[in-house]
mmCIF file of C-alpha atoms in Angstrom:
data_model
loop_
_atom_site.group_PDB
_atom_site.id
_atom_site.type_symbol
_atom_site.label_atom_id
_atom_site.label_comp_id
_atom_site.label_asym_id
_atom_site.label_seq_id
_atom_site.Cartn_x
_atom_site.Cartn_y
_atom_site.Cartn_z
ATOM 1 C CA UNK O 21 29.700 43.219 -60.324
ATOM 2 C CA UNK O 22 27.143 45.741 -58.485
ATOM 3 C CA UNK O 23 24.290 47.060 -60.566
ATOM 4 C CA UNK O 24 22.239 50.079 -59.261
ATOM 5 C CA UNK O 25 18.635 49.993 -60.362
ATOM 6 C CA UNK O 26 16.740 53.152 -60.323
ATOM 7 C CA UNK O 27 13.052 52.886 -58.865
ATOM 8 C CA UNK O 28 10.567 52.982 -61.744
ATOM 9 C CA UNK O 29 8.258 55.677 -59.835
ATOM 10 C CA UNK O 30 10.041 58.866 -59.979
ATOM 11 C CA UNK O 31 7.167 60.630 -58.286
ATOM 12 C CA UNK O 32 7.433 58.582 -55.133
ATOM 13 C CA UNK O 33 11.034 58.997 -55.122
ATOM 14 C CA UNK O 34 10.634 62.985 -55.196
ATOM 15 C CA UNK O 35 8.104 62.650 -52.328
ATOM 16 C CA UNK O 36 10.279 60.364 -50.084
ATOM 17 C CA UNK O 37 13.272 62.972 -50.954
ATOM 18 C CA UNK O 38 11.250 65.707 -49.746
ATOM 19 C CA UNK O 39 9.926 64.100 -46.800
ATOM 20 C CA UNK O 40 13.533 63.104 -45.608
ATOM 21 C CA UNK O 41 14.818 66.784 -46.310
ATOM 22 C CA UNK O 42 11.944 67.925 -43.857
ATOM 23 C CA UNK O 43 12.957 65.438 -41.392
ATOM 24 C CA UNK O 44 16.748 66.555 -41.643
ATOM 25 C CA UNK O 45 15.778 70.227 -41.192
ATOM 26 C CA UNK O 46 13.732 69.543 -38.246
ATOM 27 C CA UNK O 47 10.434 70.647 -39.732
ATOM 28 C CA UNK O 48 8.720 67.538 -38.851
ATOM 29 C CA UNK O 49 8.935 67.189 -35.194
ATOM 30 C CA UNK O 50 7.610 64.077 -33.370
ATOM 31 C CA UNK O 51 8.804 61.365 -35.940
ATOM 32 C CA UNK O 52 12.190 61.013 -33.937
ATOM 33 C CA UNK O 53 11.674 60.244 -30.341
ATOM 34 C CA UNK O 54 12.878 62.941 -27.546
ATOM 35 C CA UNK O 55 13.464 65.873 -30.027
ATOM 36 C CA UNK O 56 9.956 67.387 -30.404
ATOM 37 C CA UNK O 57 8.194 69.194 -27.468
ATOM 38 C CA UNK O 58 5.302 67.233 -25.930
ATOM 39 C CA UNK O 59 1.839 67.696 -27.667
ATOM 40 C CA UNK O 60 -0.941 68.480 -25.476
ATOM 41 C CA UNK O 61 -4.346 70.237 -25.709
ATOM 42 C CA UNK O 62 -3.869 73.972 -25.420
ATOM 43 C CA UNK O 63 -6.476 76.166 -23.926
ATOM 44 C CA UNK O 64 -7.097 79.343 -25.885
ATOM 45 C CA UNK O 65 -7.873 81.956 -23.098
ATOM 46 C CA UNK O 66 -8.406 85.601 -23.264
ATOM 47 C CA UNK O 67 -6.726 87.243 -20.474
ATOM 48 C CA UNK O 68 -2.960 87.241 -18.897
ATOM 49 C CA UNK O 69 -3.719 85.717 -15.543
ATOM 50 C CA UNK O 70 -5.239 82.454 -16.612
ATOM 51 C CA UNK O 71 -2.140 81.299 -18.330
ATOM 52 C CA UNK O 72 -0.558 79.338 -15.469
ATOM 53 C CA UNK O 73 -3.765 77.825 -14.462
ATOM 54 C CA UNK O 74 -4.278 76.658 -18.183
ATOM 55 C CA UNK O 75 -0.911 74.934 -18.147
ATOM 56 C CA UNK O 76 -1.704 73.000 -14.961
ATOM 57 C CA UNK O 77 -5.119 71.958 -16.421
ATOM 58 C CA UNK O 78 -3.497 70.819 -19.688
ATOM 59 C CA UNK O 79 -0.821 68.868 -17.490
ATOM 60 C CA UNK O 80 -3.658 67.121 -15.549
ATOM 61 C CA UNK O 81 -6.038 66.328 -18.058
ATOM 62 C CA UNK O 82 -3.425 64.855 -20.466
ATOM 63 C CA UNK O 83 -1.724 63.045 -17.562
ATOM 64 C CA UNK O 84 -3.959 60.113 -17.490
ATOM 65 C CA UNK O 85 -1.073 57.546 -17.821
ATOM 66 C CA UNK O 86 0.918 58.333 -14.651
ATOM 67 C CA UNK O 87 -1.823 57.412 -12.285
ATOM 68 C CA UNK O 88 -1.333 53.611 -13.243
ATOM 69 C CA UNK O 89 2.463 53.743 -12.529
ATOM 70 C CA UNK O 90 1.784 55.683 -9.285
ATOM 71 C CA UNK O 91 -0.529 53.059 -8.001
ATOM 72 C CA UNK O 92 2.254 50.433 -8.633
ATOM 73 C CA UNK O 93 3.969 52.059 -5.466
ATOM 74 C CA UNK O 94 1.170 50.837 -3.239
ATOM 75 C CA UNK O 95 1.329 47.083 -4.435
ATOM 76 C CA UNK O 96 2.301 44.709 -1.411
ATOM 77 C CA UNK O 97 5.721 43.238 -1.835
ATOM 78 C CA UNK O 98 7.965 41.529 0.612
ATOM 79 C CA UNK O 99 10.329 43.801 2.602
ATOM 80 C CA UNK O 100 12.862 41.183 3.748
ATOM 81 C CA UNK O 101 13.826 37.836 2.323
ATOM 82 C CA UNK O 102 12.394 35.069 4.288
ATOM 83 C CA UNK O 103 15.195 33.036 5.978
ATOM 84 C CA UNK O 104 15.516 29.209 5.460
ATOM 85 C CA UNK O 105 14.762 28.707 9.173
ATOM 86 C CA UNK O 106 11.431 30.707 8.972
ATOM 87 C CA UNK O 107 10.577 28.707 5.696
ATOM 88 C CA UNK O 108 11.382 25.324 7.184
ATOM 89 C CA UNK O 109 9.222 26.159 10.515
ATOM 90 C CA UNK O 110 6.331 27.071 8.234
ATOM 91 C CA UNK O 111 6.665 24.133 6.008
ATOM 92 C CA UNK O 112 7.271 21.544 8.760
ATOM 93 C CA UNK O 113 4.579 22.920 11.145
ATOM 94 C CA UNK O 114 2.420 19.935 12.585
ATOM 95 C CA UNK O 115 -0.577 21.601 10.892
ATOM 96 C CA UNK O 116 1.101 21.044 7.340
ATOM 97 C CA UNK O 117 2.287 17.496 7.984
ATOM 98 C CA UNK O 118 0.258 14.547 6.603
ATOM 99 C CA UNK O 119 -1.923 13.111 9.415
ATOM 100 C CA UNK O 120 -1.857 9.286 10.112
ATOM 101 C CA UNK O 121 -5.124 7.537 9.051
ATOM 102 C CA UNK O 122 -6.718 5.559 11.913
ATOM 103 C CA UNK O 123 -9.477 4.059 9.995
ATOM 104 C CA UNK O 124 -7.968 1.412 7.976
ATOM 105 C CA UNK O 125 -9.082 -2.224 8.807
ATOM 106 C CA UNK O 126 -8.845 -5.638 7.126
ATOM 107 C CA UNK O 127 -11.625 -6.865 4.862
ATOM 108 C CA UNK O 128 -13.120 -10.179 6.371
ATOM 109 C CA UNK O 129 -13.745 -11.638 2.910
ATOM 110 C CA UNK O 130 -10.363 -11.283 1.155
ATOM 111 C CA UNK O 131 -8.032 -10.181 3.703
ATOM 112 C CA UNK O 132 -6.935 -7.037 1.890
ATOM 113 C CA UNK O 133 -6.768 -3.573 3.417
ATOM 114 C CA UNK O 134 -9.885 -1.390 3.398
ATOM 115 C CA UNK O 135 -11.110 1.965 4.730
ATOM 116 C CA UNK O 136 -13.925 1.579 7.426
ATOM 117 C CA UNK O 137 -16.395 3.683 5.323
ATOM 118 C CA UNK O 138 -15.411 2.584 1.841
ATOM 119 C CA UNK O 139 -15.936 -0.880 -0.021
ATOM 120 C CA UNK O 140 -12.997 -3.159 -0.092
ATOM 121 C CA UNK O 141 -11.213 -2.332 -3.507
ATOM 122 C CA UNK O 142 -10.477 -6.059 -4.276
ATOM 123 C CA UNK O 143 -13.930 -7.323 -3.469
ATOM 124 C CA UNK O 144 -15.302 -4.370 -5.589
ATOM 125 C CA UNK O 145 -13.008 -5.092 -8.583
ATOM 126 C CA UNK O 146 -14.034 -8.693 -8.528
ATOM 127 C CA UNK O 147 -17.726 -8.039 -8.561
ATOM 128 C CA UNK O 148 -17.219 -5.293 -11.289
ATOM 129 C CA UNK O 149 -15.115 -7.679 -13.723
ATOM 130 C CA UNK O 150 -18.089 -10.497 -13.221
ATOM 131 C CA UNK O 151 -20.630 -7.798 -13.943
ATOM 132 C CA UNK O 152 -18.903 -6.797 -16.953
ATOM 133 C CA UNK O 153 -18.889 -10.449 -18.368
ATOM 134 C CA UNK O 154 -22.692 -10.851 -17.377
ATOM 135 C CA UNK O 155 -23.242 -7.667 -19.642
ATOM 136 C CA UNK O 156 -21.313 -8.980 -22.392
ATOM 137 C CA UNK O 157 -23.775 -12.005 -22.409
ATOM 138 C CA UNK O 158 -26.779 -9.576 -22.175
ATOM 139 C CA UNK O 159 -25.152 -7.786 -25.386
ATOM 140 C CA UNK O 160 -24.800 -11.031 -27.262
ATOM 141 C CA UNK O 161 -28.402 -12.189 -26.506
ATOM 142 C CA UNK O 162 -29.821 -8.651 -27.408
ATOM 143 C CA UNK O 163 -27.800 -8.014 -30.527
ATOM 144 C CA UNK O 164 -27.919 -4.278 -30.353
ATOM 145 C CA UNK O 165 -28.985 -1.189 -28.255
ATOM 146 C CA UNK O 166 -32.511 -0.480 -27.287
ATOM 147 C CA UNK O 167 -33.538 -4.315 -27.397
ATOM 148 C CA UNK O 168 -33.800 -4.621 -23.544
ATOM 149 C CA UNK O 169 -37.148 -6.873 -22.983
ATOM 150 C CA UNK O 170 -39.722 -5.687 -20.410
ATOM 151 C CA UNK O 171 -39.087 -8.738 -18.165
ATOM 152 C CA UNK O 172 -36.702 -9.522 -15.339
ATOM 153 C CA UNK O 173 -33.396 -11.072 -15.849
ATOM 154 C CA UNK O 174 -31.905 -13.971 -13.976
ATOM 155 C CA UNK O 175 -28.160 -15.081 -14.254
ATOM 156 C CA UNK O 176 -27.750 -18.940 -13.956
ATOM 157 C CA UNK O 177 -24.336 -20.579 -13.765
ATOM 158 C CA UNK O 178 -23.245 -24.175 -14.647
ATOM 159 C CA UNK O 179 -25.467 -26.950 -13.511
ATOM 160 C CA UNK O 180 -28.221 -24.614 -12.666
ATOM 161 C CA UNK O 181 -31.835 -24.986 -13.941
ATOM 162 C CA UNK O 182 -34.556 -22.446 -13.890
ATOM 163 C CA UNK O 183 -37.090 -22.778 -11.121
ATOM 164 C CA UNK O 184 -40.852 -22.047 -11.100
ATOM 165 C CA UNK O 185 -40.249 -18.529 -9.867
ATOM 166 C CA UNK O 186 -38.049 -17.674 -13.001
ATOM 167 C CA UNK O 187 -40.912 -18.806 -15.366
ATOM 168 C CA UNK O 188 -41.433 -15.681 -17.308
ATOM 169 C CA UNK O 189 -37.808 -14.014 -16.946
ATOM 170 C CA UNK O 190 -35.103 -13.714 -19.290
ATOM 171 C CA UNK O 191 -32.271 -16.182 -18.454
ATOM 172 C CA UNK O 192 -28.744 -15.335 -19.077
ATOM 173 C CA UNK O 193 -26.090 -18.236 -19.196
ATOM 174 C CA UNK O 194 -22.715 -17.789 -17.678
ATOM 175 C CA UNK O 195 -20.438 -20.632 -18.259
ATOM 176 C CA UNK O 196 -18.576 -21.042 -14.948
ATOM 177 C CA UNK O 197 -19.111 -22.150 -11.346
ATOM 178 C CA UNK O 198 -21.430 -19.760 -9.299
ATOM 179 C CA UNK O 199 -19.194 -17.386 -7.377
ATOM 180 C CA UNK O 200 -19.537 -17.869 -3.687
ATOM 181 C CA UNK O 201 -20.710 -14.020 -3.229
ATOM 182 C CA UNK O 202 -23.326 -13.985 -5.701
ATOM 183 C CA UNK O 203 -26.175 -15.809 -3.795
ATOM 184 C CA UNK O 204 -29.041 -17.387 -5.548
ATOM 185 C CA UNK O 205 -32.494 -15.926 -5.168
ATOM 186 C CA UNK V 12 54.968 19.517 -8.173
ATOM 187 C CA UNK V 13 56.010 20.536 -11.603
ATOM 188 C CA UNK V 14 57.601 17.032 -12.045
ATOM 189 C CA UNK V 15 54.704 15.162 -10.927
ATOM 190 C CA UNK V 16 52.467 17.461 -13.320
ATOM 191 C CA UNK V 17 54.580 16.508 -16.250
ATOM 192 C CA UNK V 18 54.555 12.815 -15.120
ATOM 193 C CA UNK V 19 50.790 12.890 -14.810
ATOM 194 C CA UNK V 20 50.705 14.287 -18.465
ATOM 195 C CA UNK V 21 52.857 11.676 -19.819
ATOM 196 C CA UNK V 22 50.913 8.842 -17.976
ATOM 197 C CA UNK V 23 47.765 10.083 -19.732
ATOM 198 C CA UNK V 24 49.719 10.154 -23.024
ATOM 199 C CA UNK V 25 50.936 6.544 -22.863
ATOM 200 C CA UNK V 26 50.279 4.985 -26.165
ATOM 201 C CA UNK V 27 49.620 1.632 -24.739
ATOM 202 C CA UNK V 28 46.566 2.894 -22.861
ATOM 203 C CA UNK V 29 45.205 4.200 -26.324
ATOM 204 C CA UNK V 30 46.029 0.879 -28.245
ATOM 205 C CA UNK V 31 44.604 -1.230 -25.606
ATOM 206 C CA UNK V 32 40.919 -0.014 -26.348
ATOM 207 C CA UNK V 33 41.292 -0.474 -29.968
ATOM 208 C CA UNK V 34 39.919 2.581 -31.126
ATOM 209 C CA UNK V 35 41.393 5.983 -32.403
ATOM 210 C CA UNK V 36 39.350 7.853 -29.768
ATOM 211 C CA UNK V 37 38.998 5.806 -26.643
ATOM 212 C CA UNK V 38 36.096 7.162 -24.380
ATOM 213 C CA UNK V 39 37.674 5.194 -21.290
ATOM 214 C CA UNK V 40 40.078 8.151 -20.768
ATOM 215 C CA UNK V 41 37.227 10.653 -20.455
ATOM 216 C CA UNK V 42 35.280 10.672 -17.168
ATOM 217 C CA UNK V 43 32.360 12.866 -16.716
ATOM 218 C CA UNK V 44 30.054 12.252 -13.769
ATOM 219 C CA UNK V 45 26.959 13.413 -15.879
ATOM 220 C CA UNK V 46 27.289 11.087 -18.787
ATOM 221 C CA UNK V 47 28.269 7.769 -17.234
ATOM 222 C CA UNK V 48 25.648 5.775 -15.001
ATOM 223 C CA UNK V 49 27.648 5.728 -11.717
ATOM 224 C CA UNK V 50 26.250 3.860 -8.685
ATOM 225 C CA UNK V 51 25.140 6.332 -5.822
ATOM 226 C CA UNK V 52 26.227 6.182 -2.417
ATOM 227 C CA UNK V 53 23.183 4.603 -1.169
ATOM 228 C CA UNK V 54 23.133 1.778 -3.486
ATOM 229 C CA UNK V 55 26.803 0.880 -2.320
ATOM 230 C CA UNK V 56 25.623 0.866 1.244
ATOM 231 C CA UNK V 57 24.322 -2.773 0.540
ATOM 232 C CA UNK V 58 27.599 -3.825 -0.299
ATOM 233 C CA UNK V 59 29.239 -3.337 3.227
ATOM 234 C CA UNK V 60 30.306 -6.633 4.866
ATOM 235 C CA UNK V 61 30.697 -6.901 8.814
ATOM 236 C CA UNK V 62 33.260 -9.146 10.334
ATOM 237 C CA UNK V 63 31.597 -12.288 11.837
ATOM 238 C CA UNK V 64 30.196 -11.651 15.191
ATOM 239 C CA UNK V 65 31.621 -12.919 18.558
ATOM 240 C CA UNK V 66 29.657 -15.606 20.434
ATOM 241 C CA UNK V 67 28.645 -13.241 23.221
ATOM 242 C CA UNK V 68 27.550 -10.260 21.060
ATOM 243 C CA UNK V 69 23.851 -9.500 20.734
ATOM 244 C CA UNK V 70 22.625 -10.185 17.188
ATOM 245 C CA UNK V 71 23.068 -7.344 14.727
ATOM 246 C CA UNK V 72 19.832 -6.603 13.005
ATOM 247 C CA UNK V 73 19.860 -6.676 9.211
ATOM 248 C CA UNK V 74 19.960 -3.500 7.363
ATOM 249 C CA UNK V 75 18.443 -2.985 3.869
ATOM 250 C CA UNK V 76 19.160 0.094 2.029
ATOM 251 C CA UNK V 77 17.007 0.806 -1.326
ATOM 252 C CA UNK V 78 16.338 3.768 -3.362
ATOM 253 C CA UNK V 79 14.684 5.057 -6.432
ATOM 254 C CA UNK V 80 16.184 7.786 -8.680
ATOM 255 C CA UNK V 81 14.686 10.553 -10.835
ATOM 256 C CA UNK V 82 11.061 10.438 -9.767
ATOM 257 C CA UNK V 83 8.867 12.716 -11.594
ATOM 258 C CA UNK V 84 7.826 14.709 -8.366
ATOM 259 C CA UNK V 85 8.671 17.483 -6.187
ATOM 260 C CA UNK V 86 11.200 16.807 -3.424
ATOM 261 C CA UNK V 87 9.400 19.118 -0.941
ATOM 262 C CA UNK V 88 5.987 17.334 -1.618
ATOM 263 C CA UNK V 89 7.809 13.910 -1.412
ATOM 264 C CA UNK V 90 9.405 14.872 2.032
ATOM 265 C CA UNK V 91 5.844 14.878 3.599
ATOM 266 C CA UNK V 92 5.550 11.346 2.797
ATOM 267 C CA UNK V 93 8.772 10.379 4.010
ATOM 268 C CA UNK V 94 8.257 11.997 7.106
ATOM 269 C CA UNK V 95 4.849 10.197 7.553
ATOM 270 C CA UNK V 96 6.351 6.667 7.343
ATOM 271 C CA UNK V 97 9.607 7.389 9.465
ATOM 272 C CA UNK V 98 9.650 4.915 12.317
ATOM 273 C CA UNK V 99 6.876 2.971 11.244
ATOM 274 C CA UNK V 100 6.750 -0.689 10.787
ATOM 275 C CA UNK V 101 6.631 -1.818 7.131
ATOM 276 C CA UNK V 102 2.972 -3.014 7.166
ATOM 277 C CA UNK V 103 1.768 -0.010 8.833
ATOM 278 C CA UNK V 104 3.586 2.168 6.265
ATOM 279 C CA UNK V 105 2.158 0.251 3.381
ATOM 280 C CA UNK V 106 -1.273 0.601 4.771
ATOM 281 C CA UNK V 107 -0.871 4.459 5.194
ATOM 282 C CA UNK V 108 0.415 4.780 1.616
ATOM 283 C CA UNK V 109 -2.194 2.682 0.030
ATOM 284 C CA UNK V 110 -4.933 5.186 1.028
ATOM 285 C CA UNK V 111 -2.944 8.357 0.425
ATOM 286 C CA UNK V 112 -4.126 10.392 -2.306
ATOM 287 C CA UNK V 113 -0.778 12.023 -3.093
ATOM 288 C CA UNK V 114 1.212 10.800 -6.449
ATOM 289 C CA UNK V 115 4.315 10.010 -4.549
ATOM 290 C CA UNK V 116 2.631 7.389 -2.256
ATOM 291 C CA UNK V 117 2.196 5.150 -5.152
ATOM 292 C CA UNK V 118 5.924 5.348 -5.952
ATOM 293 C CA UNK V 119 7.066 4.934 -2.267
ATOM 294 C CA UNK V 120 4.873 1.848 -1.876
ATOM 295 C CA UNK V 121 6.628 0.097 -4.974
ATOM 296 C CA UNK V 122 9.880 1.117 -3.245
ATOM 297 C CA UNK V 123 8.874 -0.567 -0.050
ATOM 298 C CA UNK V 124 7.703 -3.675 -1.689
ATOM 299 C CA UNK V 125 10.813 -3.952 -3.685
ATOM 300 C CA UNK V 126 13.010 -3.511 -0.620
ATOM 301 C CA UNK V 127 10.779 -5.997 1.338
ATOM 302 C CA UNK V 128 11.387 -8.499 -1.497
ATOM 303 C CA UNK V 129 15.021 -7.888 -1.461
ATOM 304 C CA UNK V 130 15.182 -8.257 2.199
ATOM 305 C CA UNK V 131 13.697 -11.768 2.229
ATOM 306 C CA UNK V 132 15.629 -12.973 -0.803
ATOM 307 C CA UNK V 133 19.054 -11.618 -0.527
ATOM 308 C CA UNK V 134 19.466 -10.245 3.143
ATOM 309 C CA UNK V 135 18.524 -13.239 5.158
ATOM 310 C CA UNK V 136 15.566 -11.685 6.706
ATOM 311 C CA UNK V 137 13.157 -14.387 8.260
ATOM 312 C CA UNK V 138 9.911 -12.563 8.328
ATOM 313 C CA UNK V 139 8.851 -9.813 5.806
ATOM 314 C CA UNK V 140 6.541 -8.174 8.311
ATOM 315 C CA UNK V 141 9.495 -8.031 10.824
ATOM 316 C CA UNK V 142 10.935 -4.920 9.265
ATOM 317 C CA UNK V 143 10.631 -1.154 10.363
ATOM 318 C CA UNK V 144 11.563 1.953 8.483
ATOM 319 C CA UNK V 145 14.658 3.260 10.221
ATOM 320 C CA UNK V 146 15.293 6.045 7.498
ATOM 321 C CA UNK V 147 13.308 7.642 4.920
ATOM 322 C CA UNK V 148 14.842 10.604 3.107
ATOM 323 C CA UNK V 149 14.279 12.514 -0.408
ATOM 324 C CA UNK V 150 16.845 14.174 -2.488
ATOM 325 C CA UNK V 151 16.812 16.533 -5.229
ATOM 326 C CA UNK V 152 16.899 14.919 -8.795
ATOM 327 C CA UNK V 153 18.091 16.704 -12.033
ATOM 328 C CA UNK V 154 15.980 19.707 -12.973
ATOM 329 C CA UNK V 155 15.111 20.816 -16.497
ATOM 330 C CA UNK V 156 14.125 24.489 -17.386
ATOM 331 C CA UNK V 157 11.363 25.047 -19.950
ATOM 332 C CA UNK V 158 9.319 27.806 -21.233
ATOM 333 C CA UNK V 159 6.075 28.484 -19.877
ATOM 334 C CA UNK V 160 3.764 30.695 -22.310
ATOM 335 C CA UNK V 161 1.857 33.293 -20.786
ATOM 336 C CA UNK V 162 -0.686 35.844 -22.534
ATOM 337 C CA UNK V 163 0.248 38.754 -24.533
ATOM 338 C CA UNK V 164 3.493 36.968 -25.638
ATOM 339 C CA UNK V 165 5.018 36.925 -22.362
ATOM 340 C CA UNK V 166 6.905 33.720 -21.156
ATOM 341 C CA UNK V 167 8.345 32.700 -18.006
ATOM 342 C CA UNK V 168 10.644 29.802 -17.212
ATOM 343 C CA UNK V 169 9.544 26.869 -15.284
ATOM 344 C CA UNK V 170 11.605 24.112 -13.848
ATOM 345 C CA UNK V 171 10.476 20.486 -14.112
ATOM 346 C CA UNK V 172 11.556 18.920 -10.988
ATOM 347 C CA UNK V 173 12.463 15.454 -10.323
ATOM 348 C CA UNK V 174 13.434 13.704 -7.012
ATOM 349 C CA UNK V 175 15.085 10.505 -5.260
ATOM 350 C CA UNK V 176 13.840 8.610 -2.577
ATOM 351 C CA UNK V 177 15.913 6.578 -0.123
ATOM 352 C CA UNK V 178 14.742 4.192 2.508
ATOM 353 C CA UNK V 179 16.627 2.079 5.167
ATOM 354 C CA UNK V 180 14.698 -0.944 6.471
ATOM 355 C CA UNK V 181 16.002 -2.671 9.489
ATOM 356 C CA UNK V 182 14.804 -5.973 10.988
ATOM 357 C CA UNK V 183 12.899 -5.990 14.148
ATOM 358 C CA UNK V 184 9.969 -4.301 15.623
ATOM 359 C CA UNK V 185 9.844 -0.465 15.181
ATOM 360 C CA UNK V 186 11.545 1.411 18.306
ATOM 361 C CA UNK V 187 9.022 2.889 20.768
ATOM 362 C CA UNK V 188 8.182 6.646 19.943
ATOM 363 C CA UNK V 189 10.174 9.113 22.171
ATOM 364 C CA UNK V 190 7.854 10.566 24.965
ATOM 365 C CA UNK V 191 7.258 14.384 24.538
ATOM 366 C CA UNK V 192 9.377 16.559 26.596
ATOM 367 C CA UNK V 193 7.515 17.812 29.687
ATOM 368 C CA UNK V 194 8.062 20.788 31.638
ATOM 369 C CA UNK V 195 9.779 18.628 34.331
ATOM 370 C CA UNK V 196 12.328 17.320 32.157
ATOM 371 C CA UNK V 197 13.189 21.013 30.818
ATOM 372 C CA UNK V 198 13.451 21.929 34.474
ATOM 373 C CA UNK V 199 15.577 19.092 35.399
ATOM 374 C CA UNK V 200 17.841 20.024 32.433
ATOM 375 C CA UNK V 201 18.018 23.481 33.576
ATOM 376 C CA UNK V 202 19.067 22.599 37.048
ATOM 377 C CA UNK V 203 21.744 20.498 35.536
ATOM 378 C CA UNK V 204 22.960 23.070 33.540
ATOM 379 C CA UNK V 205 23.299 25.365 36.574
ATOM 380 C CA UNK V 206 24.967 22.620 38.455
ATOM 381 C CA UNK V 207 27.823 22.092 35.782
ATOM 382 C CA UNK V 208 28.752 25.688 35.930
ATOM 383 C CA UNK V 209 32.570 25.996 37.128
ATOM 384 C CA UNK V 210 35.126 28.741 37.396
ATOM 385 C CA UNK V 211 37.553 28.666 34.513
ATOM 386 C CA UNK V 212 41.187 29.695 34.452
ATOM 387 C CA UNK V 213 41.397 29.427 38.154
ATOM 388 C CA UNK V 214 43.346 27.122 40.796
#
């Protein structure tokens, strides 16, 4: 069952009806696109000869938008599709290929590969791991941040005793054999 | 051809084929290349078996084919790495890839190590260093299109590209590189072409 409900605002309805009537009769140009004449500033001039100039000035002063569209014609754009042969010659040019590296050597300590001007990655990782464990021991001894003592630190491994040189220094014990690369003193 | 088509239809509609699988809708009748994992041609190249060699023949070097599929990398970028290691010995190739900054270098290094392992275990290669890279290729994997958001509500469609990498290792030292073509070689070829000219359709 379809029920028509009348709007409770008769005045609003009357206003809308009047607006719609105006639109249909064409008394409200500009609401529907393309039917109204273009609006622009109009020069009120006394004299007959200035009318054509007035139209030109009005056209130029109101036509600020077309200059952007005109500049599009001067944008750089490819004229022809680049053939696959041209593309391949560019992509495979010797300057674009990866160069072979001639600075790779063998690390004398561990036997892994290393670059000549860079530390050996394996040895560096080994030292980094040991340093991390020493730092953990230090943290356990200190118990928190900002507790670093004002004396030097000495790391001693299994079976090592502090000498006279390590008299006033802080001693960190590590429960393992001394690594060959960590020279004492 | 009409009879063959009808026979083909009937052969598909044979009830014993349907009952053999034991279900109402057997998937074994439907074959689609995209859904099923079918082995590629490169993987099948490892399965070829040559007849035994005669006593006088030179020893055929072992060939190992290996590949990796659907690597998340661009095939054009991967091609530069493949071109770098083409024709190198495997140790040299591994050294170059280890110190390359490209993302594909890590993947290719893994593939080469896998292939080396396979060669020693299954393909009767004696020394793992006595291998060289005969072929190294890249192929296009499956691309996926996604939306890329720009400003002002505009969007573009980007493609997420993947690639395959194929490598063929051959036993033995790498072949010596070809000497570059000199002007003298080009001149010799030109003179040979001139000498090969004959008169056609004559006595």
